[in-house]
Coordinates of C-alpha atoms in Angstrom, one line a residue:
Chain M
M1 CA 14.0 -38.5 12.9
S2 CA 14.8 -37.5 9.4
A3 CA 17.2 -34.5 8.2
L4 CA 16.3 -31.3 8.0
I5 CA 17.5 -31.1 4.4
E6 CA 18.1 -34.0 2.5
F7 CA 19.1 -34.6 -1.1
R8 CA 18.7 -38.0 -2.9
D9 CA 20.3 -38.1 -6.3
V10 CA 19.5 -34.7 -7.0
C11 CA 20.4 -33.6 -10.7
K12 CA 20.2 -30.5 -12.4
Y13 CA 20.7 -30.3 -16.3
Y14 CA 21.1 -27.3 -18.5
V15 CA 20.8 -27.8 -22.1
M16 CA 23.2 -25.0 -24.0
G17 CA 22.7 -25.8 -27.6
D18 CA 24.4 -29.3 -28.0
T19 CA 25.8 -29.6 -24.9
T20 CA 24.4 -30.6 -21.6
V21 CA 25.8 -28.8 -18.5
K22 CA 25.4 -30.9 -15.5
A23 CA 25.2 -28.4 -12.5
A24 CA 24.0 -31.0 -10.2
D25 CA 25.2 -34.4 -10.9
H26 CA 23.5 -37.0 -8.6
I27 CA 24.2 -35.1 -5.3
N28 CA 23.3 -36.9 -2.0
L29 CA 23.7 -34.9 1.2
K30 CA 21.8 -34.7 4.5
I31 CA 22.1 -31.4 6.9
E32 CA 20.5 -31.9 10.5
K33 CA 18.6 -29.2 12.4
G34 CA 21.2 -27.1 14.3
E35 CA 24.0 -27.6 11.9
F36 CA 26.3 -24.7 10.6
V37 CA 27.3 -25.9 7.0
A38 CA 29.7 -24.3 4.3
I39 CA 29.0 -25.6 0.6
V40 CA 32.3 -24.6 -0.8
G41 CA 33.4 -24.7 -4.8
Q42 CA 34.9 -22.7 -7.6
S43 CA 32.6 -20.9 -9.6
G44 CA 31.0 -23.3 -12.3
S45 CA 31.2 -26.3 -9.3
G46 CA 27.5 -26.1 -9.0
K47 CA 27.4 -24.6 -5.7
S48 CA 24.9 -21.7 -6.8
T49 CA 22.5 -24.4 -8.5
C50 CA 22.8 -26.3 -5.0
M51 CA 21.7 -23.1 -3.1
N52 CA 19.0 -22.4 -5.6
I53 CA 17.6 -25.6 -5.1
I54 CA 17.9 -25.7 -1.5
G55 CA 16.5 -22.3 -1.2
C56 CA 13.4 -23.6 -3.4
L57 CA 14.2 -21.0 -5.9
D58 CA 14.9 -23.6 -8.6
V59 CA 13.8 -27.4 -8.9
P60 CA 15.9 -30.2 -9.4
T61 CA 15.7 -32.1 -13.1
S62 CA 15.6 -35.3 -11.4
G63 CA 15.9 -36.6 -7.7
E64 CA 14.3 -35.8 -4.7
Y65 CA 14.9 -32.9 -2.1
Y66 CA 13.1 -33.2 1.2
L67 CA 12.7 -30.2 3.4
D68 CA 11.6 -30.9 7.1
G69 CA 10.3 -34.1 5.5
Q70 CA 8.2 -32.6 2.7
N71 CA 9.3 -33.5 -0.9
V72 CA 9.8 -29.8 -2.1
G73 CA 11.3 -31.0 -5.4
Q74 CA 8.1 -31.4 -7.4
M75 CA 5.9 -28.5 -6.0
H76 CA 4.1 -26.0 -7.7
K77 CA 5.6 -22.5 -8.0
D78 CA 3.0 -20.9 -5.3
Q79 CA 3.6 -23.9 -2.9
L80 CA 7.2 -23.1 -3.4
A81 CA 6.7 -19.3 -2.6
E82 CA 5.0 -20.4 0.5
I83 CA 8.0 -22.7 1.4
R84 CA 10.4 -19.8 0.9
N85 CA 8.5 -17.4 3.3
R86 CA 7.9 -19.8 6.1
M87 CA 11.1 -22.1 6.1
L88 CA 13.9 -20.2 4.4
G89 CA 15.9 -17.1 5.2
F90 CA 18.2 -15.3 2.7
I91 CA 21.4 -13.5 2.8
F92 CA 22.5 -12.4 -0.4
Q93 CA 26.0 -11.1 -1.4
Q94 CA 24.5 -8.0 -2.8
Y95 CA 22.2 -7.5 0.2
N96 CA 19.3 -7.1 -2.1
L97 CA 17.3 -4.8 0.1
L98 CA 14.3 -2.7 -1.6
P99 CA 15.9 0.9 -2.0
K100 CA 12.8 2.9 -1.5
L101 CA 11.6 1.2 1.8
D102 CA 13.4 1.8 5.0
L103 CA 14.9 -0.7 7.0
L104 CA 11.9 -1.5 9.3
E105 CA 9.6 -1.7 6.1
N106 CA 12.4 -3.9 4.2
V107 CA 12.4 -6.4 7.3
E108 CA 8.6 -6.2 7.5
V109 CA 8.4 -7.6 3.8
P110 CA 8.7 -11.5 4.6
L111 CA 6.2 -10.9 7.3
M112 CA 3.9 -9.1 4.9
Y113 CA 3.7 -12.0 2.5
A114 CA 3.1 -14.3 5.4
G115 CA 0.0 -12.6 6.1
V116 CA 1.3 -11.2 9.6
S117 CA -0.6 -8.1 11.4
R118 CA 0.6 -4.8 11.1
T119 CA 1.3 -4.3 14.8
E120 CA 2.9 -7.9 15.1
R121 CA 5.1 -7.2 12.0
R122 CA 6.2 -3.6 13.2
Q123 CA 7.3 -5.4 16.4
R124 CA 9.3 -8.3 15.4
A125 CA 10.9 -6.2 12.7
T126 CA 12.0 -3.7 15.4
E127 CA 13.2 -6.6 17.3
A128 CA 14.9 -8.2 14.6
L129 CA 16.7 -5.0 13.9
E130 CA 17.7 -4.3 17.4
R131 CA 19.4 -7.8 17.4
V132 CA 21.5 -6.7 14.6
G133 CA 22.6 -3.5 16.4
L134 CA 20.3 -1.2 13.9
G135 CA 17.6 -0.4 16.4
D136 CA 18.4 3.1 16.1
K137 CA 18.2 3.2 12.3
L138 CA 14.8 2.1 11.8
R139 CA 13.7 4.6 9.4
H140 CA 16.7 5.1 7.6
K141 CA 16.9 4.0 3.8
P142 CA 19.2 1.3 3.3
T143 CA 21.3 3.8 0.8
E144 CA 22.2 5.6 3.9
L145 CA 24.0 2.7 5.5
S146 CA 27.7 1.2 5.1
G147 CA 27.8 -2.0 3.3
G148 CA 28.4 -4.1 6.7
Q149 CA 25.3 -2.2 8.0
Q150 CA 23.1 -3.3 5.0
Q151 CA 24.2 -6.8 5.2
R152 CA 23.1 -6.8 9.1
V153 CA 19.6 -5.5 7.9
S154 CA 19.6 -8.5 5.3
I155 CA 20.4 -10.9 8.5
A156 CA 17.6 -9.2 10.4
R157 CA 15.3 -9.8 7.3
A158 CA 16.3 -13.5 7.2
L159 CA 15.8 -13.8 10.8
V160 CA 12.5 -12.0 11.5
G161 CA 10.3 -15.0 9.9
K162 CA 11.9 -17.5 12.2
P163 CA 12.9 -19.7 9.3
F164 CA 14.2 -23.5 9.8
V165 CA 17.3 -22.6 7.5
I166 CA 19.3 -19.5 7.1
L167 CA 20.8 -19.7 3.6
A168 CA 23.8 -17.4 3.2
D169 CA 25.0 -16.8 -0.5
E170 CA 28.7 -15.3 -0.3
P171 CA 27.4 -13.2 2.7
T172 CA 30.9 -11.4 2.9
G173 CA 31.7 -11.3 -0.8
A174 CA 30.9 -7.2 -1.0
L175 CA 32.4 -6.3 2.1
D176 CA 36.0 -5.6 3.4
S177 CA 37.7 -8.3 5.6
R178 CA 36.9 -6.6 9.0
T179 CA 33.1 -6.2 8.4
G180 CA 33.1 -9.7 6.7
R181 CA 34.4 -11.1 10.1
E182 CA 31.7 -9.1 11.8
V183 CA 29.1 -10.9 9.6
L184 CA 30.6 -14.2 10.2
A185 CA 30.9 -13.7 13.7
M186 CA 27.0 -12.8 13.6
L187 CA 26.2 -16.1 11.8
Q188 CA 28.4 -18.0 14.5
Q189 CA 26.3 -16.5 17.2
L190 CA 22.9 -17.2 15.4
H191 CA 24.2 -21.1 15.0
K192 CA 25.2 -21.2 19.0
E193 CA 21.4 -20.1 19.4
G194 CA 20.1 -23.1 17.7
N195 CA 19.6 -21.6 14.1
T196 CA 20.5 -24.2 11.1
I197 CA 22.9 -22.2 8.8
V198 CA 24.0 -23.1 5.1
L199 CA 26.8 -21.0 4.0
I200 CA 27.5 -20.9 0.2
T201 CA 31.3 -19.6 -0.7
H202 CA 34.2 -20.1 -2.8
D203 CA 36.9 -18.6 -0.2
N204 CA 38.0 -21.7 2.2
S205 CA 39.0 -19.5 4.9
I206 CA 35.4 -18.3 5.3
A207 CA 34.0 -21.8 4.9
A208 CA 36.4 -23.0 7.8
Q209 CA 34.2 -20.7 10.0
A210 CA 31.5 -23.6 9.6
E211 CA 31.6 -26.8 11.5
R212 CA 31.2 -28.9 8.2
I213 CA 32.2 -28.5 4.8
I214 CA 30.6 -29.9 1.6
R215 CA 32.9 -29.3 -1.3
L216 CA 31.5 -29.4 -4.8
E217 CA 33.2 -29.8 -8.1
D218 CA 31.6 -30.1 -11.5
G219 CA 28.2 -30.9 -10.0
R220 CA 29.7 -33.5 -7.5
V221 CA 30.1 -33.7 -4.1
V222 CA 34.0 -34.4 -3.4
Y223 CA 34.2 -33.8 0.3
D224 CA 31.5 -33.9 2.8
G225 CA 33.0 -33.8 6.6
D226 CA 34.7 -31.8 9.5
A227 CA 35.7 -28.4 8.6
H228 CA 38.8 -28.7 10.3
A229 CA 40.2 -32.1 8.7
P230 CA 43.1 -31.5 6.6
E231 CA 41.0 -32.7 3.6
A232 CA 38.7 -30.2 3.8
T233 CA 41.0 -27.5 2.6
V234 CA 42.5 -29.1 -0.3
H235 CA 43.2 -26.9 -2.9
P236 CA 40.6 -27.1 -5.4
K237 CA 42.8 -27.7 -8.3
E238 CA 44.4 -30.9 -6.7
G239 CA 41.2 -32.4 -5.5
G240 CA 39.8 -32.1 -8.9
A241 CA 42.9 -33.7 -10.7
V242 CA 42.3 -37.1 -9.6
Chain C
M1 CA -0.6 -8.9 2.2
N2 CA -4.1 -7.7 1.9
L3 CA -5.6 -5.3 -0.9
L4 CA -5.2 -2.3 1.1
E5 CA -1.6 -2.8 1.6
T6 CA -1.0 -3.5 -2.1
F7 CA -3.0 -0.5 -2.7
K8 CA -0.7 1.7 -0.6
L9 CA 2.3 0.2 -2.4
A10 CA 1.0 1.1 -5.5
L11 CA 0.4 4.7 -4.3
R12 CA 4.0 4.9 -3.2
N13 CA 5.4 3.5 -6.4
I14 CA 3.2 6.3 -8.2
A15 CA 4.2 8.9 -6.1
A16 CA 7.9 8.0 -6.2
S17 CA 7.7 9.1 -10.2
K18 CA 5.1 11.8 -10.2
M19 CA 6.2 13.4 -13.9
R20 CA 6.0 10.0 -15.4
T21 CA 2.9 9.1 -13.9
F22 CA 1.5 12.4 -15.0
L23 CA 2.5 12.2 -18.4
T24 CA 1.2 8.5 -18.4
M25 CA -2.2 9.5 -17.0
L26 CA -2.4 12.6 -19.7
G27 CA -4.0 10.6 -22.4
I28 CA -6.6 9.3 -19.9
I29 CA -7.3 12.8 -18.6
I30 CA -7.7 14.0 -21.9
G31 CA -9.9 11.2 -23.2
V32 CA -12.1 11.4 -20.0
M33 CA -12.5 15.3 -20.2
A34 CA -13.2 15.3 -23.6
V35 CA -16.0 12.5 -23.2
I36 CA -17.5 14.4 -20.6
V37 CA -17.5 17.7 -22.4
I38 CA -18.9 16.4 -25.7
V39 CA -21.7 14.5 -24.0
G40 CA -22.3 17.5 -21.8
L41 CA -22.6 19.7 -25.1
G42 CA -24.7 17.3 -26.7
N43 CA -27.1 17.3 -23.8
G44 CA -26.9 21.1 -23.5
M45 CA -28.0 21.2 -27.4
E46 CA -30.7 18.9 -26.6
T47 CA -32.2 20.8 -23.6
Y48 CA -31.8 24.0 -25.5
M49 CA -33.7 22.8 -28.4
R50 CA -36.3 21.2 -26.3
D51 CA -37.1 24.7 -24.6
S52 CA -37.0 26.4 -28.0
F53 CA -39.3 23.7 -29.2
A54 CA -41.6 24.0 -26.1
S55 CA -41.7 27.7 -26.6
L56 CA -43.1 26.9 -30.2
G57 CA -45.4 24.3 -28.8
T58 CA -44.2 20.8 -29.3
N59 CA -48.2 20.1 -29.4
S60 CA -48.7 22.4 -32.5
L61 CA -48.6 21.3 -36.1
S62 CA -47.8 23.8 -38.8
V63 CA -49.7 23.8 -42.2
V64 CA -48.4 25.5 -45.1
I65 CA -50.8 25.7 -48.2
M66 CA -48.8 25.7 -51.4
G67 CA -52.0 25.2 -53.6
R68 CA -52.2 23.8 -56.8
G69 CA -51.6 26.4 -59.5
S70 CA -54.4 29.3 -59.0
T71 CA -57.4 26.9 -59.6
R72 CA -57.9 25.3 -56.2
S73 CA -57.2 26.7 -53.0
V74 CA -58.2 26.1 -49.3
S75 CA -60.4 28.5 -47.2
V76 CA -59.8 29.4 -43.4
D77 CA -63.6 28.2 -43.1
E78 CA -62.7 24.9 -44.4
M79 CA -59.5 24.4 -42.2
Y80 CA -61.8 25.2 -39.1
E81 CA -64.1 22.5 -40.6
I82 CA -61.4 20.1 -40.6
V83 CA -60.3 20.8 -36.9
D84 CA -64.1 20.9 -35.8
E85 CA -64.5 17.5 -37.3
N86 CA -61.8 15.9 -35.5
P87 CA -62.0 16.9 -31.9
D88 CA -60.5 14.0 -30.3
C89 CA -57.2 15.0 -31.9
L90 CA -57.1 18.4 -33.0
Q91 CA -57.9 21.2 -30.8
Y92 CA -57.1 24.9 -31.7
L93 CA -56.6 26.7 -35.2
S94 CA -55.0 29.8 -35.9
P95 CA -54.1 31.0 -39.4
S96 CA -50.7 33.0 -39.3
V97 CA -50.1 35.9 -41.5
T98 CA -46.9 37.6 -41.2
L99 CA -46.5 41.2 -41.9
S100 CA -43.1 42.6 -43.5
P101 CA -43.7 46.5 -43.0
S102 CA -42.0 48.1 -40.0
V103 CA -43.5 49.1 -36.6
H104 CA -44.1 53.2 -36.4
I105 CA -44.6 54.3 -33.1
G106 CA -45.0 58.3 -33.3
T107 CA -42.1 59.1 -35.6
K108 CA -39.8 56.2 -34.5
N109 CA -39.5 53.1 -36.6
Y110 CA -39.0 49.5 -35.3
T111 CA -37.6 46.9 -37.8
A112 CA -37.2 43.9 -35.2
T113 CA -40.7 43.6 -34.3
T114 CA -42.5 40.6 -35.5
K115 CA -46.1 41.4 -36.8
T116 CA -48.4 38.6 -37.1
G117 CA -52.0 38.1 -37.7
V118 CA -53.6 35.5 -35.7
S119 CA -56.8 34.0 -34.5
E120 CA -58.7 34.7 -31.2
D121 CA -57.3 31.1 -30.1
F122 CA -53.9 31.8 -30.9
F123 CA -53.1 32.8 -27.2
A124 CA -54.5 29.9 -25.6
M125 CA -52.7 27.7 -28.2
K126 CA -49.5 29.2 -27.2
G127 CA -50.2 29.5 -23.7
Y128 CA -49.8 33.3 -23.6
E129 CA -51.4 35.2 -20.7
I130 CA -52.8 38.6 -21.0
A131 CA -51.5 41.0 -18.6
Q132 CA -53.3 44.3 -19.3
G133 CA -56.3 45.0 -21.4
R134 CA -57.9 42.0 -23.4
G135 CA -56.9 39.6 -26.0
L136 CA -58.1 39.3 -29.3
Q137 CA -61.9 38.3 -29.9
Y138 CA -63.8 36.8 -32.5
M139 CA -65.6 39.7 -33.1
D140 CA -62.3 41.6 -34.0
I141 CA -61.5 39.0 -36.6
A142 CA -65.1 38.8 -38.2
D143 CA -65.0 42.6 -38.2
R144 CA -61.6 43.2 -39.4
K145 CA -61.1 45.3 -36.6
N146 CA -58.0 47.6 -36.5
V147 CA -56.7 46.1 -33.1
C148 CA -53.8 44.8 -31.7
V149 CA -51.8 43.1 -28.9
V150 CA -48.4 44.0 -28.0
G151 CA -45.6 41.8 -26.2
N152 CA -44.3 43.2 -22.8
Y153 CA -41.2 44.5 -24.6
V154 CA -43.2 46.8 -26.7
N155 CA -45.4 47.9 -24.0
Q156 CA -42.1 48.8 -21.7
M157 CA -39.8 49.9 -24.2
Y158 CA -41.9 52.0 -26.7
F159 CA -44.9 52.9 -24.5
A160 CA -43.5 53.0 -20.7
N161 CA -46.0 50.4 -19.7
Q162 CA -49.1 52.4 -20.9
A163 CA -49.7 50.7 -24.2
V164 CA -53.2 49.8 -23.7
G165 CA -55.3 52.6 -25.6
Q166 CA -52.5 53.9 -27.6
T167 CA -51.9 53.5 -31.3
L168 CA -49.3 52.2 -33.5
R169 CA -48.8 51.7 -37.3
I170 CA -47.7 48.9 -39.3
G171 CA -46.7 50.3 -42.7
S172 CA -50.1 52.4 -43.3
L173 CA -51.9 50.3 -41.3
K174 CA -53.0 51.9 -38.0
L175 CA -53.9 49.9 -34.9
T176 CA -55.2 50.3 -31.4
I177 CA -53.6 48.4 -28.6
V178 CA -56.0 46.6 -26.7
G179 CA -53.9 44.4 -24.6
V180 CA -50.6 43.7 -23.5
M181 CA -49.2 40.1 -23.0
E182 CA -47.4 38.7 -19.9
Q183 CA -43.4 38.7 -20.3
Q184 CA -42.5 35.4 -21.9
A185 CA -38.6 35.3 -21.8
D186 CA -36.6 35.8 -18.5
D187 CA -34.6 38.7 -20.5
M188 CA -36.5 40.7 -23.0
E189 CA -34.4 41.7 -25.7
E190 CA -35.2 43.2 -29.3
G191 CA -36.3 41.0 -31.5
G192 CA -37.3 38.3 -28.9
T193 CA -40.5 36.6 -27.9
D194 CA -41.9 39.6 -26.2
D195 CA -41.1 42.2 -29.1
C196 CA -44.0 41.2 -30.9
V197 CA -47.7 42.8 -32.2
Y198 CA -50.5 40.5 -32.8
L199 CA -53.4 41.6 -34.9
P200 CA -56.5 39.7 -36.3
Y201 CA -55.5 37.7 -39.3
S202 CA -58.6 39.0 -41.3
T203 CA -57.1 42.5 -41.0
A204 CA -53.7 41.5 -41.7
A205 CA -54.7 39.4 -44.7
Q206 CA -56.8 42.5 -46.0
F207 CA -54.0 44.8 -45.4
A208 CA -51.4 42.5 -47.0
R209 CA -54.0 42.1 -50.1
M210 CA -53.7 38.5 -49.6
G211 CA -56.4 36.4 -51.4
S212 CA -56.1 33.2 -49.4
I213 CA -54.1 32.4 -46.3
T214 CA -51.3 30.0 -46.6
N215 CA -50.0 29.4 -43.1
Y216 CA -51.7 27.8 -40.3
T217 CA -50.9 26.5 -36.9
V218 CA -52.9 23.8 -35.5
T219 CA -52.8 22.3 -32.1
V220 CA -53.2 18.9 -31.1
T221 CA -55.4 17.7 -27.9
S222 CA -52.0 16.2 -26.5
E223 CA -48.6 15.7 -27.6
E224 CA -49.2 12.0 -28.2
Q225 CA -51.8 12.6 -30.6
A226 CA -49.3 14.7 -33.0
A227 CA -48.9 12.1 -35.1
E228 CA -52.4 11.2 -35.3
G229 CA -53.2 14.7 -35.9
K230 CA -50.8 15.1 -38.6
K231 CA -52.3 12.0 -40.2
V232 CA -56.0 13.6 -40.2
L233 CA -55.1 16.9 -41.5
T234 CA -52.9 15.3 -44.0
D235 CA -55.6 13.0 -45.2
A236 CA -58.1 16.2 -45.1
L237 CA -56.1 18.2 -47.4
Y238 CA -55.1 15.3 -49.6
G239 CA -59.1 15.0 -50.1
I240 CA -59.3 18.7 -51.2
F241 CA -56.1 18.9 -53.5
H242 CA -55.5 15.4 -54.6
D243 CA -51.9 16.4 -54.7
E244 CA -49.6 15.8 -52.1
D245 CA -47.1 18.7 -53.1
A246 CA -49.9 21.1 -52.5
Y247 CA -49.6 21.4 -49.0
L248 CA -47.0 20.7 -46.1
V249 CA -47.9 19.6 -42.3
V250 CA -45.2 19.8 -40.1
S251 CA -45.2 18.3 -36.4
M252 CA -42.9 20.0 -34.2
A253 CA -43.0 17.0 -32.0
E254 CA -41.6 15.2 -35.0
M255 CA -39.2 17.6 -35.7
L256 CA -37.9 17.8 -32.2
D257 CA -37.6 14.3 -32.6
I258 CA -35.7 14.2 -35.5
L259 CA -33.3 17.0 -34.6
T260 CA -32.7 15.2 -30.9
S261 CA -32.1 12.0 -32.9
V262 CA -29.5 13.8 -35.2
I263 CA -27.8 15.5 -32.4
G264 CA -27.6 12.1 -30.5
I265 CA -26.0 10.5 -33.6
V266 CA -23.5 13.7 -33.8
I267 CA -22.7 13.3 -30.0
T268 CA -22.2 9.5 -30.2
V269 CA -20.0 9.9 -33.2
L270 CA -17.7 12.7 -31.1
A271 CA -17.6 10.9 -28.0
I272 CA -16.5 7.5 -29.7
I273 CA -13.7 9.7 -31.4
A274 CA -12.9 11.2 -28.0
G275 CA -13.0 7.6 -26.7
I276 CA -10.2 6.6 -28.9
S277 CA -8.2 8.9 -27.0
L278 CA -8.9 6.8 -23.9
L279 CA -7.6 3.7 -25.8
V280 CA -4.1 5.5 -26.6
G281 CA -4.0 6.4 -22.9
G282 CA -4.4 2.9 -22.2
I283 CA -1.7 1.8 -24.4
G284 CA 0.6 4.5 -22.9
I285 CA -0.3 2.7 -19.9
M286 CA 0.7 -0.4 -20.9
N287 CA 3.9 0.7 -22.3
I288 CA 4.6 2.5 -19.0
M289 CA 4.1 -0.5 -17.2
L290 CA 6.2 -2.7 -19.2
V291 CA 9.3 -0.2 -18.6
S292 CA 8.4 -0.4 -14.8
V293 CA 8.3 -4.0 -14.8
T294 CA 11.7 -4.3 -16.5
E295 CA 13.2 -1.6 -14.2
R296 CA 11.9 -3.2 -11.1
T297 CA 12.9 -6.9 -12.2
R298 CA 15.5 -7.1 -9.3
E299 CA 12.8 -5.7 -6.7
I300 CA 10.3 -8.5 -8.0
G301 CA 13.0 -11.3 -7.8
I302 CA 14.0 -10.2 -4.3
R303 CA 10.1 -10.2 -3.3
K304 CA 9.5 -13.4 -4.8
A305 CA 12.6 -15.0 -3.1
L306 CA 10.9 -13.7 0.1
G307 CA 7.7 -15.6 -0.6
A308 CA 5.8 -13.5 -2.8
K309 CA 3.3 -15.5 -5.0
E310 CA 2.6 -14.9 -8.6
S311 CA -0.5 -13.9 -7.6
V312 CA 0.5 -11.1 -5.3
I313 CA 2.8 -9.7 -7.7
L314 CA 0.3 -9.8 -10.4
R315 CA -2.4 -7.8 -8.0
Q316 CA 0.4 -5.3 -7.1
F317 CA 1.3 -4.4 -10.8
V318 CA -2.5 -4.4 -11.9
L319 CA -3.4 -2.4 -9.1
E320 CA -0.8 0.2 -9.6
A321 CA -1.9 0.5 -13.4
A322 CA -5.5 0.7 -12.4
T323 CA -4.6 3.3 -9.8
T324 CA -2.9 5.3 -12.2
S325 CA -5.7 5.2 -14.8
A326 CA -8.2 6.0 -12.1
L327 CA -6.4 9.0 -10.9
G328 CA -6.1 10.1 -14.5
G329 CA -9.8 9.6 -14.6
A330 CA -10.6 11.4 -11.6
L331 CA -8.6 14.5 -12.9
G332 CA -10.4 14.3 -16.2
I333 CA -13.7 14.4 -14.5
I334 CA -12.6 17.7 -12.5
L335 CA -11.2 19.0 -15.8
G336 CA -14.3 18.1 -17.7
Y337 CA -16.6 19.7 -15.3
A338 CA -14.5 22.9 -15.5
L339 CA -14.5 23.0 -19.1
C340 CA -18.1 22.3 -19.3
R341 CA -18.4 25.8 -17.3
V342 CA -16.0 27.4 -19.5
A343 CA -17.8 25.9 -22.6
T344 CA -21.2 27.4 -21.3
V345 CA -19.9 30.8 -21.2
V346 CA -17.8 30.6 -24.4
V347 CA -20.9 29.0 -26.3
S348 CA -23.4 31.4 -25.1
A349 CA -21.0 34.4 -26.0
L350 CA -20.2 32.9 -29.1
T351 CA -23.9 32.3 -30.5
D352 CA -26.1 34.4 -28.4
A353 CA -27.8 30.9 -27.6
A354 CA -28.3 30.6 -23.7
L355 CA -26.9 27.0 -24.0
T356 CA -25.9 25.2 -20.7
V357 CA -23.2 22.5 -21.0
V358 CA -24.3 19.8 -18.4
P359 CA -22.0 17.0 -17.9
A360 CA -24.4 13.9 -17.7
P361 CA -23.8 11.8 -14.7
A362 CA -24.2 8.6 -16.8
S363 CA -21.2 9.8 -19.1
V364 CA -19.1 10.4 -15.9
L365 CA -19.8 7.0 -14.7
M366 CA -19.0 5.6 -17.9
A367 CA -15.7 7.4 -18.3
V368 CA -14.6 6.4 -14.8
G369 CA -15.6 2.6 -15.4
I370 CA -13.8 2.8 -18.9
S371 CA -10.4 4.5 -17.2
V372 CA -10.3 2.0 -14.5
G373 CA -11.1 -0.7 -17.0
I374 CA -8.5 0.1 -19.4
G375 CA -6.0 0.4 -16.2
I376 CA -6.7 -3.4 -15.3
L377 CA -6.9 -4.5 -19.0
F378 CA -3.7 -2.8 -20.4
G379 CA -1.9 -3.3 -16.9
Y380 CA -2.6 -7.3 -17.0
L381 CA -0.1 -7.8 -19.8
P382 CA 2.9 -6.3 -18.0
A383 CA 1.9 -7.7 -14.5
K384 CA 1.6 -11.1 -15.9
K385 CA 5.2 -10.6 -17.1
A386 CA 6.2 -9.5 -13.8
A387 CA 4.5 -12.3 -12.1
R388 CA 6.0 -14.9 -14.2
L389 CA 9.7 -13.6 -14.0
N390 CA 11.9 -16.4 -12.8
P391 CA 13.3 -15.4 -9.3
I392 CA 16.7 -16.6 -9.9
D393 CA 17.2 -14.5 -13.2
A394 CA 15.2 -11.8 -11.4
L395 CA 17.8 -11.7 -8.8
R396 CA 20.7 -11.7 -11.3
Y397 CA 19.3 -8.8 -13.2
E398 CA 21.5 -5.7 -13.1

């Protein structure tokens, strides 16, 4: 069986004036179904580019990206939108909830674009919110909630479409350490339930929550393996100096 | 996401910024209102004119004889001959002699009453019915009898509905009233259609010491024959005078057509000017939609990340613009109708003309079509911009 996510020589170049920035330089990686992977790197290491490509928000300059066996690297924008809708669940650092909608409506948005009927939408969104412990706040606006609660709404929104992959981009970045731990615990729980989770972070201690770490530097993979092996937590400066 | 949901979303976004939406719509509201009122005014004017002309008779021709010096004129008998020779297009003839001295009844003087010398056919020509007594007859004309028929206003106001058999004077001319006309206007007034005295033209011409009669009214057998009738009369008069400047034949139907088309042109020009404000309104909508797209860049990014296709975003913004302008259009129609009523009262008060400003359904429909069309047209560009936003950039937008 092929991997759920597979990068084959994925490159992403940005031309800035005279210089070409290699944000992704021949990245090869495979993520299997049910894994909990952290992609770690300092800013500028290419982890955001990597996450954008995995999330089908961007396409590689060259190389191939297979998601569940489909080559999504060269798909049309509308097809990518559909892939994002059906196969991916996003959790953002800034939560990215729609402030004018209440929690229920926020969680319903992906289902709405998937064409799910109103009653089913309502039911599934309610279930997802109950699962993250916000079943009593369905009609609240996001601004009435704390940061941790908002992030739980965004987790509910990521879950509701039953995606193949949950993509969490610095999910604890805007939270204090205690609520951050709660959110991470929730991701752990989702992983135990069989979800594939890709966590993007610059923070080694957060990356250590995953079972596997992929470390990026200057657009290249410098480590890929067990999260608890000693090499996994190498200080980035030392790793990059070789 | 179906159309109804997109529409609800548009309504929500509009409701979220009521003041801004109202100001955006203002251009459309004023434009639609102006178009409706102007076209309504045009309709009113046309109806009013048609009615006025109908009372003059759109099937009548007016003939004015200027003569050629004093050498050659045309007699009443010659005029009758022309009419009799062309029975397929010409029907009745009546000379028309207007007298200027005022009417005296008892010791009172009435200046507003119209006094006209006519033939026995005049009442049939105009469709006037005699309510009391009799109309003018051939013998009255032939014998230059001192008789007259009065309008109902004279009968009611000056003779307490007992006019038949009484006398009145025009200057020094003493006339016996032999008949009273049926009331013509809905509301009788001094100087109106019902404030009149008709006497035999022969009597009037003699009293006025008029050698030859210069004004005639001729009716045609039907309105369609007006042009033909005019041609026949013109040809016959040219045969007598050999000079185009010696006579004038005016067809009421023709005059009505000319006036109608003039009003039509004026109204069209005014409506186009009003339409320009619709265009300005559309640009206002485009402007505010562009602002809205910029403000909602992040929202667009989130929606795209969650799976919204370009077409869905495009539809959302176009629908929002179209809804805004359609709402403006609806308000414009309501205000337009209200203003038409106000205009009816104001115009009637200012001009004494019973002019009704009637909104034309076609113009209302057009205004709605244009306002929705403008919404779609001017909403498309900002919507396209929104749909094309790169989700990564949009998500990062602060």
